[in-house]
Coordinates of C-alpha atoms in Angstrom, one line a residue:
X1 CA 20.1 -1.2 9.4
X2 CA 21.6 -3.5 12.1
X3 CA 22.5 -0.3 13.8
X4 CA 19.8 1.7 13.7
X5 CA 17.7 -1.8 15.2
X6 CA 20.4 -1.9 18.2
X7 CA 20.3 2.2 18.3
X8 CA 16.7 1.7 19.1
X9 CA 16.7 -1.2 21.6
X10 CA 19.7 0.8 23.8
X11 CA 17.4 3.8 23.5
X12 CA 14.6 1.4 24.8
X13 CA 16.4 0.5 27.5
X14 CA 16.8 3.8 29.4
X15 CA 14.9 5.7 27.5
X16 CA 15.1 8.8 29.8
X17 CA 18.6 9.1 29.1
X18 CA 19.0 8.2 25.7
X19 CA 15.7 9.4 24.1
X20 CA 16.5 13.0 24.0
X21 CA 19.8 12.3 21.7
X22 CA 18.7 10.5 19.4
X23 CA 15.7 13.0 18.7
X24 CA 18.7 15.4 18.8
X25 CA 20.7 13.3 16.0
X26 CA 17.3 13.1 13.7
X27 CA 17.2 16.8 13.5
X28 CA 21.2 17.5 12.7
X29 CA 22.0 14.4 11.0
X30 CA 19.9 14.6 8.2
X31 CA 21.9 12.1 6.1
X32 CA 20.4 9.7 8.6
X33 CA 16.8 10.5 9.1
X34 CA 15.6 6.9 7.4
X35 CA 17.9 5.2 9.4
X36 CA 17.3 7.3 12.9
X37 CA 13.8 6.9 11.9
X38 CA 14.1 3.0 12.2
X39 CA 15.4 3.6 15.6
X40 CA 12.3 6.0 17.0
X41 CA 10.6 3.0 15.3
X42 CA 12.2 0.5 17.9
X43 CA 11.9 2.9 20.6
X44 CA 8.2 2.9 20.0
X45 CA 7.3 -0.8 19.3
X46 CA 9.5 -1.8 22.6
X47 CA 6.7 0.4 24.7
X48 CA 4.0 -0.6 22.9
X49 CA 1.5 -2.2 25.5
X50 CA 3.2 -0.5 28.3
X51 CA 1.7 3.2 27.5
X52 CA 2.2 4.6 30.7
X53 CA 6.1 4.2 30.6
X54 CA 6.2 5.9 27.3
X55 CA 3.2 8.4 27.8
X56 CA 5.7 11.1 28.9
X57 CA 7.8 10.5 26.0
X58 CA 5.4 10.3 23.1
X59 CA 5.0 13.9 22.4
X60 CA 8.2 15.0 22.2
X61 CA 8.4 11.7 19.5
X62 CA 5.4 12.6 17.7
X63 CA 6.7 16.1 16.9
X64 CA 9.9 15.1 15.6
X65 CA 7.9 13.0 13.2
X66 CA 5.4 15.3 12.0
X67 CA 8.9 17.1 11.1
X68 CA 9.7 14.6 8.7
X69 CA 5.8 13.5 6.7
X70 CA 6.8 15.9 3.7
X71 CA 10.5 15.0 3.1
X72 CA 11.1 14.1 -0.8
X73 CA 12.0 10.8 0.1
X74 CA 9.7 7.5 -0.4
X75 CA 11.6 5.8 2.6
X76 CA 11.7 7.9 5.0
X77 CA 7.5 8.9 4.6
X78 CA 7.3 5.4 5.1
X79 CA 8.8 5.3 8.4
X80 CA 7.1 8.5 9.5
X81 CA 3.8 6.5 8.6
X82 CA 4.9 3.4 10.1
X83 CA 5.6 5.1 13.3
X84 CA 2.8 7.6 13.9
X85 CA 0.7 4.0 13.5
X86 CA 2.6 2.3 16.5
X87 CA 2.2 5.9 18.3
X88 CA -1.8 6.2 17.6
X89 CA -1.8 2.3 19.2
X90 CA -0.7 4.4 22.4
X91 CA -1.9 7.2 22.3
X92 CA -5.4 6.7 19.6
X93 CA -7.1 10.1 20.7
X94 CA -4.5 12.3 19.6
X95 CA -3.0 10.4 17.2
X96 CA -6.1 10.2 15.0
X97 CA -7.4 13.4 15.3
X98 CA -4.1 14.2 14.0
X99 CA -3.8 12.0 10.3
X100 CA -7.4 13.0 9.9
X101 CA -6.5 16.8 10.2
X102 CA -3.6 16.1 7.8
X103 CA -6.0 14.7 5.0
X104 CA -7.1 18.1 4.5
X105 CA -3.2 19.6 3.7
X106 CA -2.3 21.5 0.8
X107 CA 0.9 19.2 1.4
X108 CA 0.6 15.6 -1.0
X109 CA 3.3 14.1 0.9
X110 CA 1.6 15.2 4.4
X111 CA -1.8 13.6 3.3
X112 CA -0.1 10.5 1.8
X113 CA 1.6 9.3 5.4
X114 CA -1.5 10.3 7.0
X115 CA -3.1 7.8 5.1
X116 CA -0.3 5.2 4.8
X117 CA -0.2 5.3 8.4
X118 CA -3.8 4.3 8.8
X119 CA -2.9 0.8 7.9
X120 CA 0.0 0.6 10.4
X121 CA -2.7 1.7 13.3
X122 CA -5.0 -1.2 12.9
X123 CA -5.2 -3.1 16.4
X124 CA -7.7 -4.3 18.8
X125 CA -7.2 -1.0 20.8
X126 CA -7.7 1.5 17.6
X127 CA -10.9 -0.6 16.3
X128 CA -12.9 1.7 17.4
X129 CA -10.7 4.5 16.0
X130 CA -10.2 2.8 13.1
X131 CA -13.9 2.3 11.8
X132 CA -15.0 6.2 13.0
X133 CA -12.2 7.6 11.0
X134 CA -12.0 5.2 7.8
X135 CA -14.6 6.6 5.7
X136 CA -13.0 9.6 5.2
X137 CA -9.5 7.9 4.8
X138 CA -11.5 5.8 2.0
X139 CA -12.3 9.3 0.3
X140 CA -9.0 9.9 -0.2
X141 CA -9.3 7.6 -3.3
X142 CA -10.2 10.4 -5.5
X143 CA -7.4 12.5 -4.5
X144 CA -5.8 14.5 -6.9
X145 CA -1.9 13.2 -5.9
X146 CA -0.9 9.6 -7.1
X147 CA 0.9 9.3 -4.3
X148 CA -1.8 9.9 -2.2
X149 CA -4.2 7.5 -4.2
X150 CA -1.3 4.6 -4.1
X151 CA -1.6 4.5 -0.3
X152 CA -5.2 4.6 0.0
X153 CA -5.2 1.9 -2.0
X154 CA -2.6 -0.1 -0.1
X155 CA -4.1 1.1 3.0
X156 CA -7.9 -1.0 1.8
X157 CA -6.6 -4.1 0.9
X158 CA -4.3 -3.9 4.4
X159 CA -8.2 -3.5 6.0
X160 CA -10.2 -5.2 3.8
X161 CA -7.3 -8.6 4.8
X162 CA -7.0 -7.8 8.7
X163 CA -10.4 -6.3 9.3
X164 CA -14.2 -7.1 8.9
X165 CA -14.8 -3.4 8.9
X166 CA -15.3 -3.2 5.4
X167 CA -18.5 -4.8 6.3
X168 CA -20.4 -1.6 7.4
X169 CA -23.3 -0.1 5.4
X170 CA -21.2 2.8 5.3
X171 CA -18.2 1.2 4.1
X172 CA -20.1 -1.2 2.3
X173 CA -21.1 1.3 -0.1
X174 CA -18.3 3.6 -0.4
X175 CA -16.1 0.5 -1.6
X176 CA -19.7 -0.1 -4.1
X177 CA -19.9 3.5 -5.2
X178 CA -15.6 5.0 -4.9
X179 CA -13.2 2.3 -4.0
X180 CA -13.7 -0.4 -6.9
X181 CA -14.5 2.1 -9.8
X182 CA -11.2 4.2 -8.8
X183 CA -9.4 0.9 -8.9
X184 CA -10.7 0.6 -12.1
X185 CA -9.8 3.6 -13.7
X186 CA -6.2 3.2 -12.4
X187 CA -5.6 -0.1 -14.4
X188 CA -5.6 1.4 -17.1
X189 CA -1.9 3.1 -18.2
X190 CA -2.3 6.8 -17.6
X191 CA -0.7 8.7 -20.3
X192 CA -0.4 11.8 -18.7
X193 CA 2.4 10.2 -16.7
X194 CA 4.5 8.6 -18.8
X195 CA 7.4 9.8 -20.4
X196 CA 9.7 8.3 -22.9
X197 CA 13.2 9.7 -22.2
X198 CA 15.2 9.1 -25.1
X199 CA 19.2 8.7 -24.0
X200 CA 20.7 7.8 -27.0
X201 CA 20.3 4.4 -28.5
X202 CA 18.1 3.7 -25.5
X203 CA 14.6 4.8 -24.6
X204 CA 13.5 4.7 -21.1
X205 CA 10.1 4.9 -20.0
X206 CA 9.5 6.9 -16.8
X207 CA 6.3 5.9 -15.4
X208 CA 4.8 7.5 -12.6
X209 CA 1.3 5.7 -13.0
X210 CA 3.4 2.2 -12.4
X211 CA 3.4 1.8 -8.8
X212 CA -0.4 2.9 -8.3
X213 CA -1.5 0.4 -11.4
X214 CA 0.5 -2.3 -9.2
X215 CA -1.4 -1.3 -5.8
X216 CA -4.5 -1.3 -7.3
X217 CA -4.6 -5.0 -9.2
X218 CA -3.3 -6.2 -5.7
X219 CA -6.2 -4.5 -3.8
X220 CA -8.6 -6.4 -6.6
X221 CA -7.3 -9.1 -6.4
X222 CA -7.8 -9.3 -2.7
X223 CA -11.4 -8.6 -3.6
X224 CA -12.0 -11.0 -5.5
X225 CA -10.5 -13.0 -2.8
X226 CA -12.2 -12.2 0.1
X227 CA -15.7 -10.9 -1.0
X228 CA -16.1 -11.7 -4.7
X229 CA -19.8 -11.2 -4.1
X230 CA -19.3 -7.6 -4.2
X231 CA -18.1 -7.8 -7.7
X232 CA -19.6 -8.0 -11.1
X233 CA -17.3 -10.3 -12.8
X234 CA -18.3 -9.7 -16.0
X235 CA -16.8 -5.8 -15.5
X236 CA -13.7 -7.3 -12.8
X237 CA -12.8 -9.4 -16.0
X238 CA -13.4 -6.4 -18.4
X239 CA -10.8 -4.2 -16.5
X240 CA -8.4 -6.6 -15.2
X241 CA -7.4 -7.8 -18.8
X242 CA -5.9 -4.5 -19.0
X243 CA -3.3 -6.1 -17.2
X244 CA -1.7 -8.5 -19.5
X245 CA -1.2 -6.0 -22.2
X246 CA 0.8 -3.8 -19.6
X247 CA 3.8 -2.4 -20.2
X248 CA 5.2 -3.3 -17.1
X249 CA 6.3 -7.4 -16.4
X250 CA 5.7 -7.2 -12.8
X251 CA 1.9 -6.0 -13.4
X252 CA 1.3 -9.0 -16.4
X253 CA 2.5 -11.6 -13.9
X254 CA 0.4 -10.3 -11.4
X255 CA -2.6 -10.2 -13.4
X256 CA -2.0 -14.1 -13.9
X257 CA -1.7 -14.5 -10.7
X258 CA -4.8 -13.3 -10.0
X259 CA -6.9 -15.6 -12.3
X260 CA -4.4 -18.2 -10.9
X261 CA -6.5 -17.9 -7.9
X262 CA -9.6 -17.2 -9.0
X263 CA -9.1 -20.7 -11.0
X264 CA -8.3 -22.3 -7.6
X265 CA -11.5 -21.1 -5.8
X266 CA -14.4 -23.5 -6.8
X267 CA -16.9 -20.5 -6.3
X268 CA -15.1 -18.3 -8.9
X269 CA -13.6 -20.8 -11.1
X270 CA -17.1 -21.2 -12.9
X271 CA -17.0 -17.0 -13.8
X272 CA -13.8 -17.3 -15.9
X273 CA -16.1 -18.1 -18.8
X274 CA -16.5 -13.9 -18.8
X275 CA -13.3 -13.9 -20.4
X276 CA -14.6 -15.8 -23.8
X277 CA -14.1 -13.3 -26.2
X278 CA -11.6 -11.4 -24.4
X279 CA -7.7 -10.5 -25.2
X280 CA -6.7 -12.7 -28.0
X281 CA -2.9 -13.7 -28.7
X282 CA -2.6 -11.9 -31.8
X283 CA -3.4 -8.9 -29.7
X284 CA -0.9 -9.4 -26.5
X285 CA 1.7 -10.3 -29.4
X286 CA 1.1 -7.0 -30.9
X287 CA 2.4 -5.3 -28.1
X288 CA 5.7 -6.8 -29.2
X289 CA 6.0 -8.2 -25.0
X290 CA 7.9 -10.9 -24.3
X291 CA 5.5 -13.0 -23.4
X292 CA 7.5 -16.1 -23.1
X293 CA 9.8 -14.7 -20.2
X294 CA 7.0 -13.3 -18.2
X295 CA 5.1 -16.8 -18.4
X296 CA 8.2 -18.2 -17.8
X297 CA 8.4 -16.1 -14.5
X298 CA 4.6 -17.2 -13.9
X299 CA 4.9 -20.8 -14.0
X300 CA 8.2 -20.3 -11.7
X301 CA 6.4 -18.8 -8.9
X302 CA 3.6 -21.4 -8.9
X303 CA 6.2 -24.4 -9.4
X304 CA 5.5 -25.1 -5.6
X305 CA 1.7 -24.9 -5.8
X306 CA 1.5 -27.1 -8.7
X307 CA 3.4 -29.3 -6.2
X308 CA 0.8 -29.7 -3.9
X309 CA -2.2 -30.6 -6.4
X310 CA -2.2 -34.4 -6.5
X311 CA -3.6 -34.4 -10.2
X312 CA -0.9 -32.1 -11.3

């Protein structure tokens, strides 16, 4: 890692010279592509602002990524992303026309970094970018791919926190009509992609669904943070519950979390009484979690809140 950041800076430095090998080593060395990638990465964000001194340069970059947006591995899409989002702050025009051509690939991985790499874009110079082309990055929550689906999420709650562009009519009502009943459907544990692998003694559970489930209580959560108004609680509160019977710790704590903050915001606090009547204890002890650990790791993580609140 260390490397790969001073790889980068050297390559910054005189790019003219050093540029052209390492885009050679990313296409022989393939047992390095994350960390050459991380480089390019560098090369990039050093020239950002300074267009003109890169502008030369940038197509010769942006192929070698393009290269890369359907290798097998998570990491290295995620670089690809990251970096054609610093490229499209230089060079927007291309750039975009690009990811939104790539929405339309037979390819999930292709259409997944073209969306990831939406949120890495967002800047006072791609605003105007941004808002033309996020409606149909937005439709990419009903994707078939859950790959693809994770990112669109992650990429809205990245706008809905940096942006006020989820204030359009347009937007407005895709979030109304796709985004939050999508994010809805995903809390629930999806069947279809979870295995139980038995290895002896020990069952493992493979879940596929897990890292979408996580990306879409975070991007309500950020809802009901930022513009609770678009909600109706009584159905936020229906779904979300989901979350404490989850299979998964990370998701329960999360869920928690999320009322943690809705108990802290006097405008929401009064809308917890949707949940009379909701998930009782015999229930969440039925599911034979641990419940005491994972509160355990709740009240952990808000120690230092609690802190702060004089009446605590």
């Amino acid at each position: 890692s260390s490397a790969s950041y001073a790889l980068g800076n050297i390559a910054a430095g005189n790019i003219e010279k050093y540029l052209p090998d390492l885009l050679s080593l990313l296409e022989s060395k393939e047992q390095f592509t994350y960390l050459l990638l991380r480089s390019v990465r560098e090369v990039i964000m050093n020239f950002y602002g300074r267009g003109a001194e890169v502008g030369q340069y940038t197509s010769k970059i942006f192929a070698a990524l393009v290269r890369h947006t359907n290798s097998k591995e998570d990491a290295v899409r995620g670089e690809v992303a990251e970096c054609l989002g610093w490229i499209a702050k230089i060079e927007p025009d291309k750039t975009f026309k690009f990811l939104e051509g790539s929405l339309q690939s037979k390819d999930a991985f292709h259409r997944a970094v073209a969306v990831g790499a939406l949120r890495f874009a967002l800047g006072k110079e791609t605003k105007r970018h941004v808002a033309a082309h996020l409606p149909k990055f937005l439709s990419m929550f009903t994707d078939r791919d859950l790959e693809v689906r994770r990112q669109a999420a992650l990429t809205f709650d990245t706008v809905l926190q940096s942006t006020e562009l989820m204030n359009m009519a347009e937007n407005s009502d895709v979030m109304k009509k796709v985004v939050v009943p999508v994010l809805y459907r995903e809390l629930k544990p999806n069947e279809a992609f979870i295995k139980i692998i038995d290895a002896g003694p020990v069952k493992i559970r493979d879940d596929k669904h897990q890292p979408l489930r996580r990306a879409a209580f975070d991007a309500l959560a950020t809802i009901a943070q930022i513009c609770a108004y678009r909600l109706n609680m009584k159905d936020f509160y229906a779904y979300t519950m989901q979350g404490i019977l989850d299979a998964d710790e990370e998701i329960v704590v999360r869920t928690w979390d999320m009322y943690f903050q809705i108990v802290s915001n006097p405008g929401l606090s009064s809308s917890l009484k949707e949940l009379a009547g909701g998930v009782s204890r015999e229930e969440i002890e039925g599911k034979k979690l641990e419940m005491h650990k994972i509160l355990l790791n709740f009240v952990k993580k808000k120690m230092q809140t609690l802190k702060g609140v004089k009446e605590s």
